[in-house]
Tab-separated table of C-alpha atoms in Angstrom:
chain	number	residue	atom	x	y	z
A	1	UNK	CA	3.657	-12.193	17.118
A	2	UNK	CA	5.042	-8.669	16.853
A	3	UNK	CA	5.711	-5.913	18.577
A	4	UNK	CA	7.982	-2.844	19.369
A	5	UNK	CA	9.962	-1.439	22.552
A	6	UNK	CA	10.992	2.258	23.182
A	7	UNK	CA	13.416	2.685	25.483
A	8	UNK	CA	13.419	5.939	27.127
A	9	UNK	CA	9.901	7.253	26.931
A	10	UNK	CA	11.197	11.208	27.599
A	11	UNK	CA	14.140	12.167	25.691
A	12	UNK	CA	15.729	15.782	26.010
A	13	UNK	CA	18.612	16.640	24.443
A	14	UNK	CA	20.374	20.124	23.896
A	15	UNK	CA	19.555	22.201	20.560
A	16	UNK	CA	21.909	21.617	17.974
A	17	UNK	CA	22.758	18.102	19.404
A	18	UNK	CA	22.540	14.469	18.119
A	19	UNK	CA	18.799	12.967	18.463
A	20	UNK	CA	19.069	9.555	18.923
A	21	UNK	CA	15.461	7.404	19.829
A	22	UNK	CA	15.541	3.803	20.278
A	23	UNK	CA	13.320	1.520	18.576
A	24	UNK	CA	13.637	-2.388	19.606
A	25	UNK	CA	11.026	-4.722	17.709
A	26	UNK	CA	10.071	-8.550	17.630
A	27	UNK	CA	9.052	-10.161	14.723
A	28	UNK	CA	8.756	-14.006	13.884
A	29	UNK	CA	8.757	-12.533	9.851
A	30	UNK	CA	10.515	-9.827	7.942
A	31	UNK	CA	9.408	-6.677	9.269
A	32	UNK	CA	8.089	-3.625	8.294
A	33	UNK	CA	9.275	-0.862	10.341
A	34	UNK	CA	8.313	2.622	10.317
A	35	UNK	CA	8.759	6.075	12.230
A	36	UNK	CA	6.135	8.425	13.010
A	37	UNK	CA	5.938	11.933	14.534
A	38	UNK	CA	3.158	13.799	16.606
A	39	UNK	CA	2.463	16.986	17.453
A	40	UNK	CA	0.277	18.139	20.163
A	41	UNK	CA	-3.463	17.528	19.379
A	42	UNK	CA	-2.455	16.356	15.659
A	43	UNK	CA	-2.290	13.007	14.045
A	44	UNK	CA	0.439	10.773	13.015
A	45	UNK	CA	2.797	12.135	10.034
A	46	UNK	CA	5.185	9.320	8.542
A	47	UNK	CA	8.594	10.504	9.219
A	48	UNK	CA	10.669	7.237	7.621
A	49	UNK	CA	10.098	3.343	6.931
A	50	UNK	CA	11.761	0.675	6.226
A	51	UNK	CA	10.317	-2.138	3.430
A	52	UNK	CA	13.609	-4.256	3.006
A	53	UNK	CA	14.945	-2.444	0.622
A	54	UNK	CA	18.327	-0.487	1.848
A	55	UNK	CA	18.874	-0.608	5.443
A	56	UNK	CA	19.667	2.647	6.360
A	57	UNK	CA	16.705	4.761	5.398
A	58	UNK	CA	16.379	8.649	5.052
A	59	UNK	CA	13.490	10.060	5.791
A	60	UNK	CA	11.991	14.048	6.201
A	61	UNK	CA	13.034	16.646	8.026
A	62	UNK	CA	16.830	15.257	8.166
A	63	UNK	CA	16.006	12.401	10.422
A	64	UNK	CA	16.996	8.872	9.000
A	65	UNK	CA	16.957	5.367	10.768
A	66	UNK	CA	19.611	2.129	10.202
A	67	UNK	CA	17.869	-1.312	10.579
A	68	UNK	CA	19.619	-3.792	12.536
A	69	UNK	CA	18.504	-7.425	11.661
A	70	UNK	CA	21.348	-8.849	14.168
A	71	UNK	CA	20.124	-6.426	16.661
A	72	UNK	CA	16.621	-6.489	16.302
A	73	UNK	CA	16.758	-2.325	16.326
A	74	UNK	CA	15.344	0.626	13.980
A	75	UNK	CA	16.806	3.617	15.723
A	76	UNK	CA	15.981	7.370	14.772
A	77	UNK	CA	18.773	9.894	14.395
A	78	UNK	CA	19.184	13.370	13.709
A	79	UNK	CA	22.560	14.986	13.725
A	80	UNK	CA	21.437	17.956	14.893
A	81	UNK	CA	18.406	18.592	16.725
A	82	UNK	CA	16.005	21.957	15.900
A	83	UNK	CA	13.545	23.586	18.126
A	84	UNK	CA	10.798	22.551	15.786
A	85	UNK	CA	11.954	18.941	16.110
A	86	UNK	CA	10.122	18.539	19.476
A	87	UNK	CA	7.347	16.438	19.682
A	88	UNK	CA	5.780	12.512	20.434
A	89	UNK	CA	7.725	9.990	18.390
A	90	UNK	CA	6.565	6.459	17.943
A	91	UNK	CA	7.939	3.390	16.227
A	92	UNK	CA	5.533	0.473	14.397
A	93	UNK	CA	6.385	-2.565	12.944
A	94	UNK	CA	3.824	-4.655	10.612
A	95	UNK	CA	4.282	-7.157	8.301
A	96	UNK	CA	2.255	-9.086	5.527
A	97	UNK	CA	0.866	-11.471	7.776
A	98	UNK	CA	-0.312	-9.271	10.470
A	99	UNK	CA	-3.325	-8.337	8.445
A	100	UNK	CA	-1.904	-4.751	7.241
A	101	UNK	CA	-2.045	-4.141	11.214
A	102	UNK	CA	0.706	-1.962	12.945
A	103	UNK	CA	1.577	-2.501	15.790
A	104	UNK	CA	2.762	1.011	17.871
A	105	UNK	CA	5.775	1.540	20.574
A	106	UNK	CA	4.281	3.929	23.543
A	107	UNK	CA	6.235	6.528	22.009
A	108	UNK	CA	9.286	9.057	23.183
A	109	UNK	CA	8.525	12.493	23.905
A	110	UNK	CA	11.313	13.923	22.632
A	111	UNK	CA	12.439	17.779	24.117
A	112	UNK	CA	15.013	20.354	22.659
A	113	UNK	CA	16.526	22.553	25.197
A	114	UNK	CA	17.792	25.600	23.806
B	1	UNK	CA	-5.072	15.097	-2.859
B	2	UNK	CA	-6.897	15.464	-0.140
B	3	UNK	CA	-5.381	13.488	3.075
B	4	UNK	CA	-7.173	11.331	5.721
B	5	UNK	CA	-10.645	13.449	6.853
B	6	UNK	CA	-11.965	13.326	10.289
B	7	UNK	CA	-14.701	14.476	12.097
B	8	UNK	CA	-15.356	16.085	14.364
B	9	UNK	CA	-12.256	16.744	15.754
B	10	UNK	CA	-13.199	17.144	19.071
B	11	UNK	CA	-16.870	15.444	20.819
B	12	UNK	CA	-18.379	15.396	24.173
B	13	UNK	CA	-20.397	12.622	25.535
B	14	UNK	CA	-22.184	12.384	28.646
B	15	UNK	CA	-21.785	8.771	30.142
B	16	UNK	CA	-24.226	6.825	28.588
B	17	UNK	CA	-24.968	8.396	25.214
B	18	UNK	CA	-23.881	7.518	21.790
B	19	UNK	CA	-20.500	8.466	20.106
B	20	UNK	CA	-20.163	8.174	15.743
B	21	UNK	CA	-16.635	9.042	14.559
B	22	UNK	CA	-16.068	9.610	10.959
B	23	UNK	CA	-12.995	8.775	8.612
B	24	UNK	CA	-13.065	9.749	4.731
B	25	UNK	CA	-9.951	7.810	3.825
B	26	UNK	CA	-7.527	9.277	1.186
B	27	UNK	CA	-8.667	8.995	-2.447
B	28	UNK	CA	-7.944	5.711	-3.887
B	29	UNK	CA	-7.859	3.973	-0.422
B	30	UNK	CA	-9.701	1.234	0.052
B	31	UNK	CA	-8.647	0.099	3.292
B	32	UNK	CA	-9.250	1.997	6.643
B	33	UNK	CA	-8.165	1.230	9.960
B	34	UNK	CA	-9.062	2.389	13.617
B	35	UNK	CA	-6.763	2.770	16.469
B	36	UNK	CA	-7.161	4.432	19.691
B	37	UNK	CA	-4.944	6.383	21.952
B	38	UNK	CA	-4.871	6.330	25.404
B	39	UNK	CA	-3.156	9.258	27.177
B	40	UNK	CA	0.707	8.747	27.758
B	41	UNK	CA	-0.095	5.699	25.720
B	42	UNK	CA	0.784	4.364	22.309
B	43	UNK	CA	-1.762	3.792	19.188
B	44	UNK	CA	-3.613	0.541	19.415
B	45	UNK	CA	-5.210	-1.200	16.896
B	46	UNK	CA	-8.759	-1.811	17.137
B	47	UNK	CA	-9.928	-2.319	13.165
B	48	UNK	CA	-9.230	-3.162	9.657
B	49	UNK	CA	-11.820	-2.575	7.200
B	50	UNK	CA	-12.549	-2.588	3.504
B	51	UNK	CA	-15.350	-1.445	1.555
B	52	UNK	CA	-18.331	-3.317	2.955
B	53	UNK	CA	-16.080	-5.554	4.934
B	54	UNK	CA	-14.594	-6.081	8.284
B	55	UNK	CA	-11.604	-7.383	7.890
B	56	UNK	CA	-9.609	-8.288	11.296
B	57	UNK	CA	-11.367	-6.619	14.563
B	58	UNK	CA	-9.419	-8.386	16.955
B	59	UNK	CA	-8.716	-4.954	18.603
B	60	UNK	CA	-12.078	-4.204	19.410
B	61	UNK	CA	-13.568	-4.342	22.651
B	62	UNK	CA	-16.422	-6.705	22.796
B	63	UNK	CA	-19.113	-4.685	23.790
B	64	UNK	CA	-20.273	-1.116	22.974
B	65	UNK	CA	-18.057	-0.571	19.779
B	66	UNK	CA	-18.868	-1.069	16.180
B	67	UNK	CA	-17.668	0.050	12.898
B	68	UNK	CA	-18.172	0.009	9.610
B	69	UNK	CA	-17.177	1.039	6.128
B	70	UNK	CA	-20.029	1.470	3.434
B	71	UNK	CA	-19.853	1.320	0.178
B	72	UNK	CA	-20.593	4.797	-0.420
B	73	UNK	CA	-20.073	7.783	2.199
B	74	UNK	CA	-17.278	7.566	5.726
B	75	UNK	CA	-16.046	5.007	7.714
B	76	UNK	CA	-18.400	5.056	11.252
B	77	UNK	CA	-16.945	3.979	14.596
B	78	UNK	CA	-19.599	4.232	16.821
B	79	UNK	CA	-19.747	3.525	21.057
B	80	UNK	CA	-22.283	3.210	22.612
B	81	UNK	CA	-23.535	4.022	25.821
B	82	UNK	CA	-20.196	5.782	26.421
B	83	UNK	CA	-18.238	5.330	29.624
B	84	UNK	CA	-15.591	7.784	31.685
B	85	UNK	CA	-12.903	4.786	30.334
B	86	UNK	CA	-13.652	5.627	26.492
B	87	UNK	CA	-11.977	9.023	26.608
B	88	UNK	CA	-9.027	9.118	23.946
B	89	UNK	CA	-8.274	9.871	20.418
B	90	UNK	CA	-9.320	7.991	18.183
B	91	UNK	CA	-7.070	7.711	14.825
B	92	UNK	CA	-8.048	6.673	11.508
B	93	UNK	CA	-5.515	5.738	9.156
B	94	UNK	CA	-6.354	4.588	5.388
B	95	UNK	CA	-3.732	2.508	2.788
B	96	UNK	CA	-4.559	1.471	-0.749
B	97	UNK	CA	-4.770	-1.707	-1.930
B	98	UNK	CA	-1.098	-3.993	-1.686
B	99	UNK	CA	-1.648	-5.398	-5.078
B	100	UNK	CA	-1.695	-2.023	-6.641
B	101	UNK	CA	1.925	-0.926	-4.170
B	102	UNK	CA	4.985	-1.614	-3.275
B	103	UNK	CA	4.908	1.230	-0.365
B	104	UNK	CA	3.451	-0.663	2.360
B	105	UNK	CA	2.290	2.423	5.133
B	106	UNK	CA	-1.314	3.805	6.500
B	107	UNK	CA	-1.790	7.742	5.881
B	108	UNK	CA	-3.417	8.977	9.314
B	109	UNK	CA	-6.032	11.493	10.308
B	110	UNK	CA	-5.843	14.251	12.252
B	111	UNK	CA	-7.639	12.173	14.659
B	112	UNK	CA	-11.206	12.767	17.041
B	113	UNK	CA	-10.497	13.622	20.746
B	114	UNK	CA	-13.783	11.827	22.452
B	115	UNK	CA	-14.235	13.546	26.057
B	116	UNK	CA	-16.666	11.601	27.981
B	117	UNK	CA	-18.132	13.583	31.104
């Protein structure tokens, strides 16, 4: 079985300052993990995913994301956060055997206080 | 390339009629998937198809909800007899075929906000 916990489902942080968004998942295979973004009344845009190839993974808009095997985690992180960069966040994991199925966090709102 | 097509983007419903959503994949996708979003919720999966075949629909609901993916023309998800409950958006998201990849991720629509009165 898989699945993925977001810790914090409202984020704000200060503009300028680090974005950090937690992404916890469970997985009884090798994952794939992935990071997408939202924007009000718009889809899903892939932001970043890993496909175990290097663990620390770079994605757009500067955000990248280290996976943790030891600590089951896939966290997001920006150095610096940007007005722009506010929106819904949400972290999947799927794998081979799930049938090409991802399986979604409940997302983190994430907002940038000027 | 055009991306993941949906439409409409927005649809009414009065309890009890019909509801079709449509999803033109990306070209060169074969595989399409349906999830739905609940407010303050996250995506959840409801379907896998590919061309002419359902795949895994262990997300759907038992009742009411159908899809499909023909060999020519859109994917359809279609509810019927529509109920206050069935208000969301409803996300398509298409992938091509694994054998022909090594980038395993779904593209996603822009989504179809079903309003049910």
């Amino acid at each position: 079985a898989q699945s993925v916990t977001q810790l914090g489902s409202h984020v704000s942080v200060s503009e300028g300052a680090l974005v950090l968004l937690r992404c916890n998942y469970s997985s009884s295979v090798p994952p794939y993990l992935f990071w997408y973004v939202q924007y009000p009344n718009q889809g899903l845009q892939l932001l970043l995913k890993y496909t175990s190839a290097a663990t620390l993974v770079k994605g757009i808009n500067g955000f990248e994301a280290e996976f943790k095997k030891s600590e089951t985690s896939f966290h997001l992180t920006k150095p610096s956060a940007h007005m722009s960069d506010a929106a819904e966040y949400f972290c999947a994991v799927s794998s081979t055997n799930t049938g090409n199925q991802f399986y979604f966090g409940t997302g983190t709102s994430l907002t940038v206080i000027p | 390339n055009a991306g993941v097509m949906q439409n409409p983007r927005h649809l009414v419903r009065r309890r009890g009629q019909e509801a079709r959503l449509r999803c033109s994949p990306m070209k060169g996708h074969s595989h399409v998937y349906w999830y739905r979003q609940l407010p303050e919720e996250g995506l959840k999966f409801m379907v896998y198809l590919q061309k002419e075949n359902i795949i895994d629909e262990s997300g759907m609901p038992k009742e009411r909800f159908s899809a499909e993916f023909p060999k020519e023309g859109p994917s359809i998800l279609r509810i019927q007899q529509v109920v206050r409950g069935d208000s969301a958006a409803y996300f398509c998201a298409s992938s091509p075929s694994l054998a022909r990849t090594e980038h395993f991720e779904q593209y996603f629509g822009p989504g179809t906000r079903l309003t049910v009165t």
